[in-house]
Coordinates of C-alpha atoms in Angstrom, one line a residue:
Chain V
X9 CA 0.0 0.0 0.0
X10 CA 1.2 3.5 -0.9
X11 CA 2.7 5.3 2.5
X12 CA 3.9 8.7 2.9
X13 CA 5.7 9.0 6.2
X14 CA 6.2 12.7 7.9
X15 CA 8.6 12.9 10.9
X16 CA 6.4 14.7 13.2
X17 CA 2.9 15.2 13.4
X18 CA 3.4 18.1 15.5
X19 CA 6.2 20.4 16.7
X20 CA 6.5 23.5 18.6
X21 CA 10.0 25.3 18.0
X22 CA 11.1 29.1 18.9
X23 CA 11.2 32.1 16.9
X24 CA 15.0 32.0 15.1
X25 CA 15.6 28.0 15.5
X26 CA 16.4 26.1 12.5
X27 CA 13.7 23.3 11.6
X28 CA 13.3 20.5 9.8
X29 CA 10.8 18.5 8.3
X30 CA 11.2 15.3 7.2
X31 CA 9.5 12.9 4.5
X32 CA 9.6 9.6 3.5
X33 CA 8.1 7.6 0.9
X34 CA 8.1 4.1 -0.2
X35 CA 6.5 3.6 -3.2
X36 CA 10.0 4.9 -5.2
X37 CA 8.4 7.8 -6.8
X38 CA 10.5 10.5 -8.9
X39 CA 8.4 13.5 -7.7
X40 CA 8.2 14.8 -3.7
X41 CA 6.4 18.0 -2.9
X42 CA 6.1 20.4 0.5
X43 CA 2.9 22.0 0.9
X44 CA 1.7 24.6 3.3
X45 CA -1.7 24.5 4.4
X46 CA -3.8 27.5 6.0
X47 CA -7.6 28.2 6.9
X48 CA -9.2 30.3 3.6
X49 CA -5.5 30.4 1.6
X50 CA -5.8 26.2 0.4
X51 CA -2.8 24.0 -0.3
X52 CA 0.2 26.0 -1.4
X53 CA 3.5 24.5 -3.0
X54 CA 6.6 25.6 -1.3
X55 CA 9.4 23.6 -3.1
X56 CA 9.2 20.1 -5.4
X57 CA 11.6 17.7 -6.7
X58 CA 11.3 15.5 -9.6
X59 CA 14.5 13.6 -9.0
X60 CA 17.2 13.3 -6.2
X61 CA 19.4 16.4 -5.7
X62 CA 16.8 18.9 -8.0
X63 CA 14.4 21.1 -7.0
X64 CA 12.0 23.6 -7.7
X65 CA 10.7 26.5 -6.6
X66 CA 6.9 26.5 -5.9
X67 CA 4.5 29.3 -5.4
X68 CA 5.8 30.2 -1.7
X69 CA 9.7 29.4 -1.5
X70 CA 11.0 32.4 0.8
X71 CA 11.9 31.6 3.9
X72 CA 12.2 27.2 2.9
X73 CA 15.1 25.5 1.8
X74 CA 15.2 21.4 0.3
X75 CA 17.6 18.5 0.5
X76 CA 16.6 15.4 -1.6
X77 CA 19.8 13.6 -1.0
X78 CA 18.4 9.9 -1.8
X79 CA 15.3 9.0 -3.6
X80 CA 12.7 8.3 -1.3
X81 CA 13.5 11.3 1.1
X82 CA 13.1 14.4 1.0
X83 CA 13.2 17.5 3.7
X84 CA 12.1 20.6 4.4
X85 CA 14.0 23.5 6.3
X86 CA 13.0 26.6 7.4
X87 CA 16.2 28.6 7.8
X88 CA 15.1 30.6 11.1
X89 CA 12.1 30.0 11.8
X90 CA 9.2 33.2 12.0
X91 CA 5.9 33.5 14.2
X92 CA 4.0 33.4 10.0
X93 CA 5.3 30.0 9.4
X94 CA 3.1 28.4 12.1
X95 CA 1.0 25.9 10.1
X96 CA 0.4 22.6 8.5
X97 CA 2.8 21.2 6.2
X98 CA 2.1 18.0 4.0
X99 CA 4.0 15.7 1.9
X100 CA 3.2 14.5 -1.0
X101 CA 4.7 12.4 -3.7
X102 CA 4.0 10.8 -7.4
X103 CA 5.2 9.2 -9.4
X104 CA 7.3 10.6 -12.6
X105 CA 5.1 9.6 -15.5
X106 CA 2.4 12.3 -15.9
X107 CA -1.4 12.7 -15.2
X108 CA -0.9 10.2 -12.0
X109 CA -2.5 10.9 -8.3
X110 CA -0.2 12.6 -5.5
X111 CA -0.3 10.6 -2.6
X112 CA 0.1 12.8 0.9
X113 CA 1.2 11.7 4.7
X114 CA -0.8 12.8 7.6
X115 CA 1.0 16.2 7.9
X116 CA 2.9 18.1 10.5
X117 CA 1.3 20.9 12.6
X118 CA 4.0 23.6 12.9
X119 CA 4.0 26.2 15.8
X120 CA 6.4 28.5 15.9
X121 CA 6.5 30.5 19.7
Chain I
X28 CA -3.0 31.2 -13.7
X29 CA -5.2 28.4 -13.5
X30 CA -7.5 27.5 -11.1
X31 CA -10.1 25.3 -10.2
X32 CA -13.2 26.7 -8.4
X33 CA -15.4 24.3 -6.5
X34 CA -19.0 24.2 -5.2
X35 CA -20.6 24.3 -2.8
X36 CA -17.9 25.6 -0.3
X37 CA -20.1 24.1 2.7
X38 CA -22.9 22.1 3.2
X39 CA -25.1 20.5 6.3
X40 CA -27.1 17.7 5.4
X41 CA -28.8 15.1 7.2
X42 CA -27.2 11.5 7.7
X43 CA -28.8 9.2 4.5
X44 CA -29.0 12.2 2.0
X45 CA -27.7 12.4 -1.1
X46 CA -24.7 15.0 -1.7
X47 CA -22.9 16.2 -4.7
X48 CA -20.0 18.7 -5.5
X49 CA -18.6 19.8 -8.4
X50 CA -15.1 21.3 -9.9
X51 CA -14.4 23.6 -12.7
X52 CA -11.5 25.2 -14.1
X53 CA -11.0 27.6 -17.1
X54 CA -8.4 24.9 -18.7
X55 CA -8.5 21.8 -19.6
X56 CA -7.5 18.7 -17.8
X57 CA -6.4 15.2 -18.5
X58 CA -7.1 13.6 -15.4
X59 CA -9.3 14.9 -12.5
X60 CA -8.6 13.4 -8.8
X61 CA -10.8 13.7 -5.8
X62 CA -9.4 13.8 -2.0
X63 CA -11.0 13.6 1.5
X64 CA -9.0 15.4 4.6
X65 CA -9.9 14.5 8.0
X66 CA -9.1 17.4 10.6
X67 CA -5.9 16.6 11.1
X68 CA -5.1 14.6 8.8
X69 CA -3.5 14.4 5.5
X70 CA -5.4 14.1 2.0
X71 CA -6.5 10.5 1.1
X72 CA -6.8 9.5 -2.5
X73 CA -10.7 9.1 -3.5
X74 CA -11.2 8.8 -7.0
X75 CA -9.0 9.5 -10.1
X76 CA -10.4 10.1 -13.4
X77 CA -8.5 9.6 -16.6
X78 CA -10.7 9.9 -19.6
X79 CA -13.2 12.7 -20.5
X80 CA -17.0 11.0 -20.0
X81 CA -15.6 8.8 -17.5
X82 CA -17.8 7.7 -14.4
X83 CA -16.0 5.5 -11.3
X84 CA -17.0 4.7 -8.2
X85 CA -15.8 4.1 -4.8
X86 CA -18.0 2.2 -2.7
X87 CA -20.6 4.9 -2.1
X88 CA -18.8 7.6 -4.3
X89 CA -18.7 8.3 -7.7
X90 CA -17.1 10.8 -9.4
X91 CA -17.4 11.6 -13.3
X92 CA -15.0 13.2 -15.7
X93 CA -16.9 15.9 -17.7
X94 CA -17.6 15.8 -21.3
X95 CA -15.5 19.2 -21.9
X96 CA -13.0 18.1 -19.6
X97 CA -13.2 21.5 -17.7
X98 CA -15.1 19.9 -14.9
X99 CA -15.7 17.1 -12.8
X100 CA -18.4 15.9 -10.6
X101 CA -18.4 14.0 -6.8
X102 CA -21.6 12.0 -5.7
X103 CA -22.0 10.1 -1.9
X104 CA -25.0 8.5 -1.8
X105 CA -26.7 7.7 1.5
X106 CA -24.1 10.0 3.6
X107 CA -22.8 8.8 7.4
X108 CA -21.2 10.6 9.7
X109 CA -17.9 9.8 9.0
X110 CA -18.3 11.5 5.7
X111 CA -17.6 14.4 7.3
X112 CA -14.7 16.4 6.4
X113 CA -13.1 18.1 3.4
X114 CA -13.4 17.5 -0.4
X115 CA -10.6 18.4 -2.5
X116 CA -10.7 17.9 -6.8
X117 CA -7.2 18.4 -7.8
X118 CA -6.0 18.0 -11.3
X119 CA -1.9 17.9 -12.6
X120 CA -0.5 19.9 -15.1
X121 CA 2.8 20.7 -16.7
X122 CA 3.4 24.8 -16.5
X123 CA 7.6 23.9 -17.2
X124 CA 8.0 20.5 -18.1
X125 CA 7.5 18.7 -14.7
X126 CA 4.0 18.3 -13.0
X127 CA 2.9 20.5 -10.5
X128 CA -0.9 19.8 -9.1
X129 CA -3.3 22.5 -8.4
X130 CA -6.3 21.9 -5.6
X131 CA -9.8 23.4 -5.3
X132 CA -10.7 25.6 -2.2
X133 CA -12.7 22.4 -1.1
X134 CA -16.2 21.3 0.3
X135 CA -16.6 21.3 3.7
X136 CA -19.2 18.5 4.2
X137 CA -20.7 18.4 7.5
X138 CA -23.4 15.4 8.4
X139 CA -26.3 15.9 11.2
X140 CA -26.9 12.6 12.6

């Protein structure tokens, strides 16, 4: 069965820390994504990757970094983390062939103090 | 840019009714896929729709692939109260070469026991 696997399901860090969110995947998919998720704004793309070591920018990259070092992971950093990036980040991964379903873990709930 | 608008942003029925939701965008699409979120949770794959005209179900939902391939329609029939939640249409497309995903604002589906 297809499984998406996020670190955390929630985490509370300070204003200024470094953070990282981590995603894992087993079905050996080409393509990873990092969403944020907020009440009213939808799902919007931070950063993808359609193969290890490349990335792309999505809609909302400022502030994010990615590291897709081997295939089936693939993080997401916030640099120093700000009060605004408190929210609800999902995974989500398919496979490289087009027109196919994303599959998403059960997200993390992000508060930052 | 592209977007896909969805109806009806909310809606209260009673447990046992009918419900159906629909999805349009201004482009066209090649395959239309339906989520459910939980609060909480991550998306789960529903339905995924691959051919214009297309109708598929999943247990008690069906979703159909519209004709003009613009739209796409989600039926549950005889609703429970753990239909509750949000329903997402989402559709990929390739902007730059690589496929990116973009989600309606969803259905919030509420069910009076």
């Amino acid at each position: 069965d297809v499984k998406v696997t996020q670190s955390s399901r929630y985490l509370v860090k300070r204003t200024g820390e470094k953070v990282f969110l981590e995603c894992v995947q087993d079905m050996d998919h080409e393509n990873m994504f990092w969403y944020r998720q907020d009440p009213g704004l939808g799902l919007r793309l931070i950063y993808f990757s359609y193969d290890v070591k490349m990335k792309e920018k999505g809609d909302i990259p400022e502030g994010y970094s990615v590291s897709r070092e081997k295939k089936e992971r693939f993080s997401l950093i916030l640099e120093s983390a700000s009060t605004n990036q408190t929210s609800m980040y999902l995974c989500a991964s398919s496979p490289y062939r087009g027109n196919q379903p994303q599959h998403f873990g059960d997200g993390t709930r992000l508060s930052i103090l | 840019g592209q977007q896909l608008n969805q109806s009806p942003q909310s809606m209260f029925i009673q447990e046992g009714e009918d419900v159906s939701m629909n999805c349009t965008s201004s482009s066209i699409f090649n395959t239309w896929l339906w989520y459910k979120q939980d609060p909480g949770e991550g998306p789960v794959l529903l339905i995924a729709l691959y051919k214009a005209g297309e109708l598929t179900s999943n247990g008690r939902l069906t979703a159909q692939f519209g004709i003009t391939r613009k739209d796409s329609f989600l039926n549950i029939s005889a609703s429970i109260p753990s239909d509750v939640g949000i329903y997402f249409c989402a559709g990929p497309f390739m902007p730059s070469g690589t496929y990116k995903y973009i989600f309606g604002t969803g259905t919030r589906l509420k069910v009076l026991a």
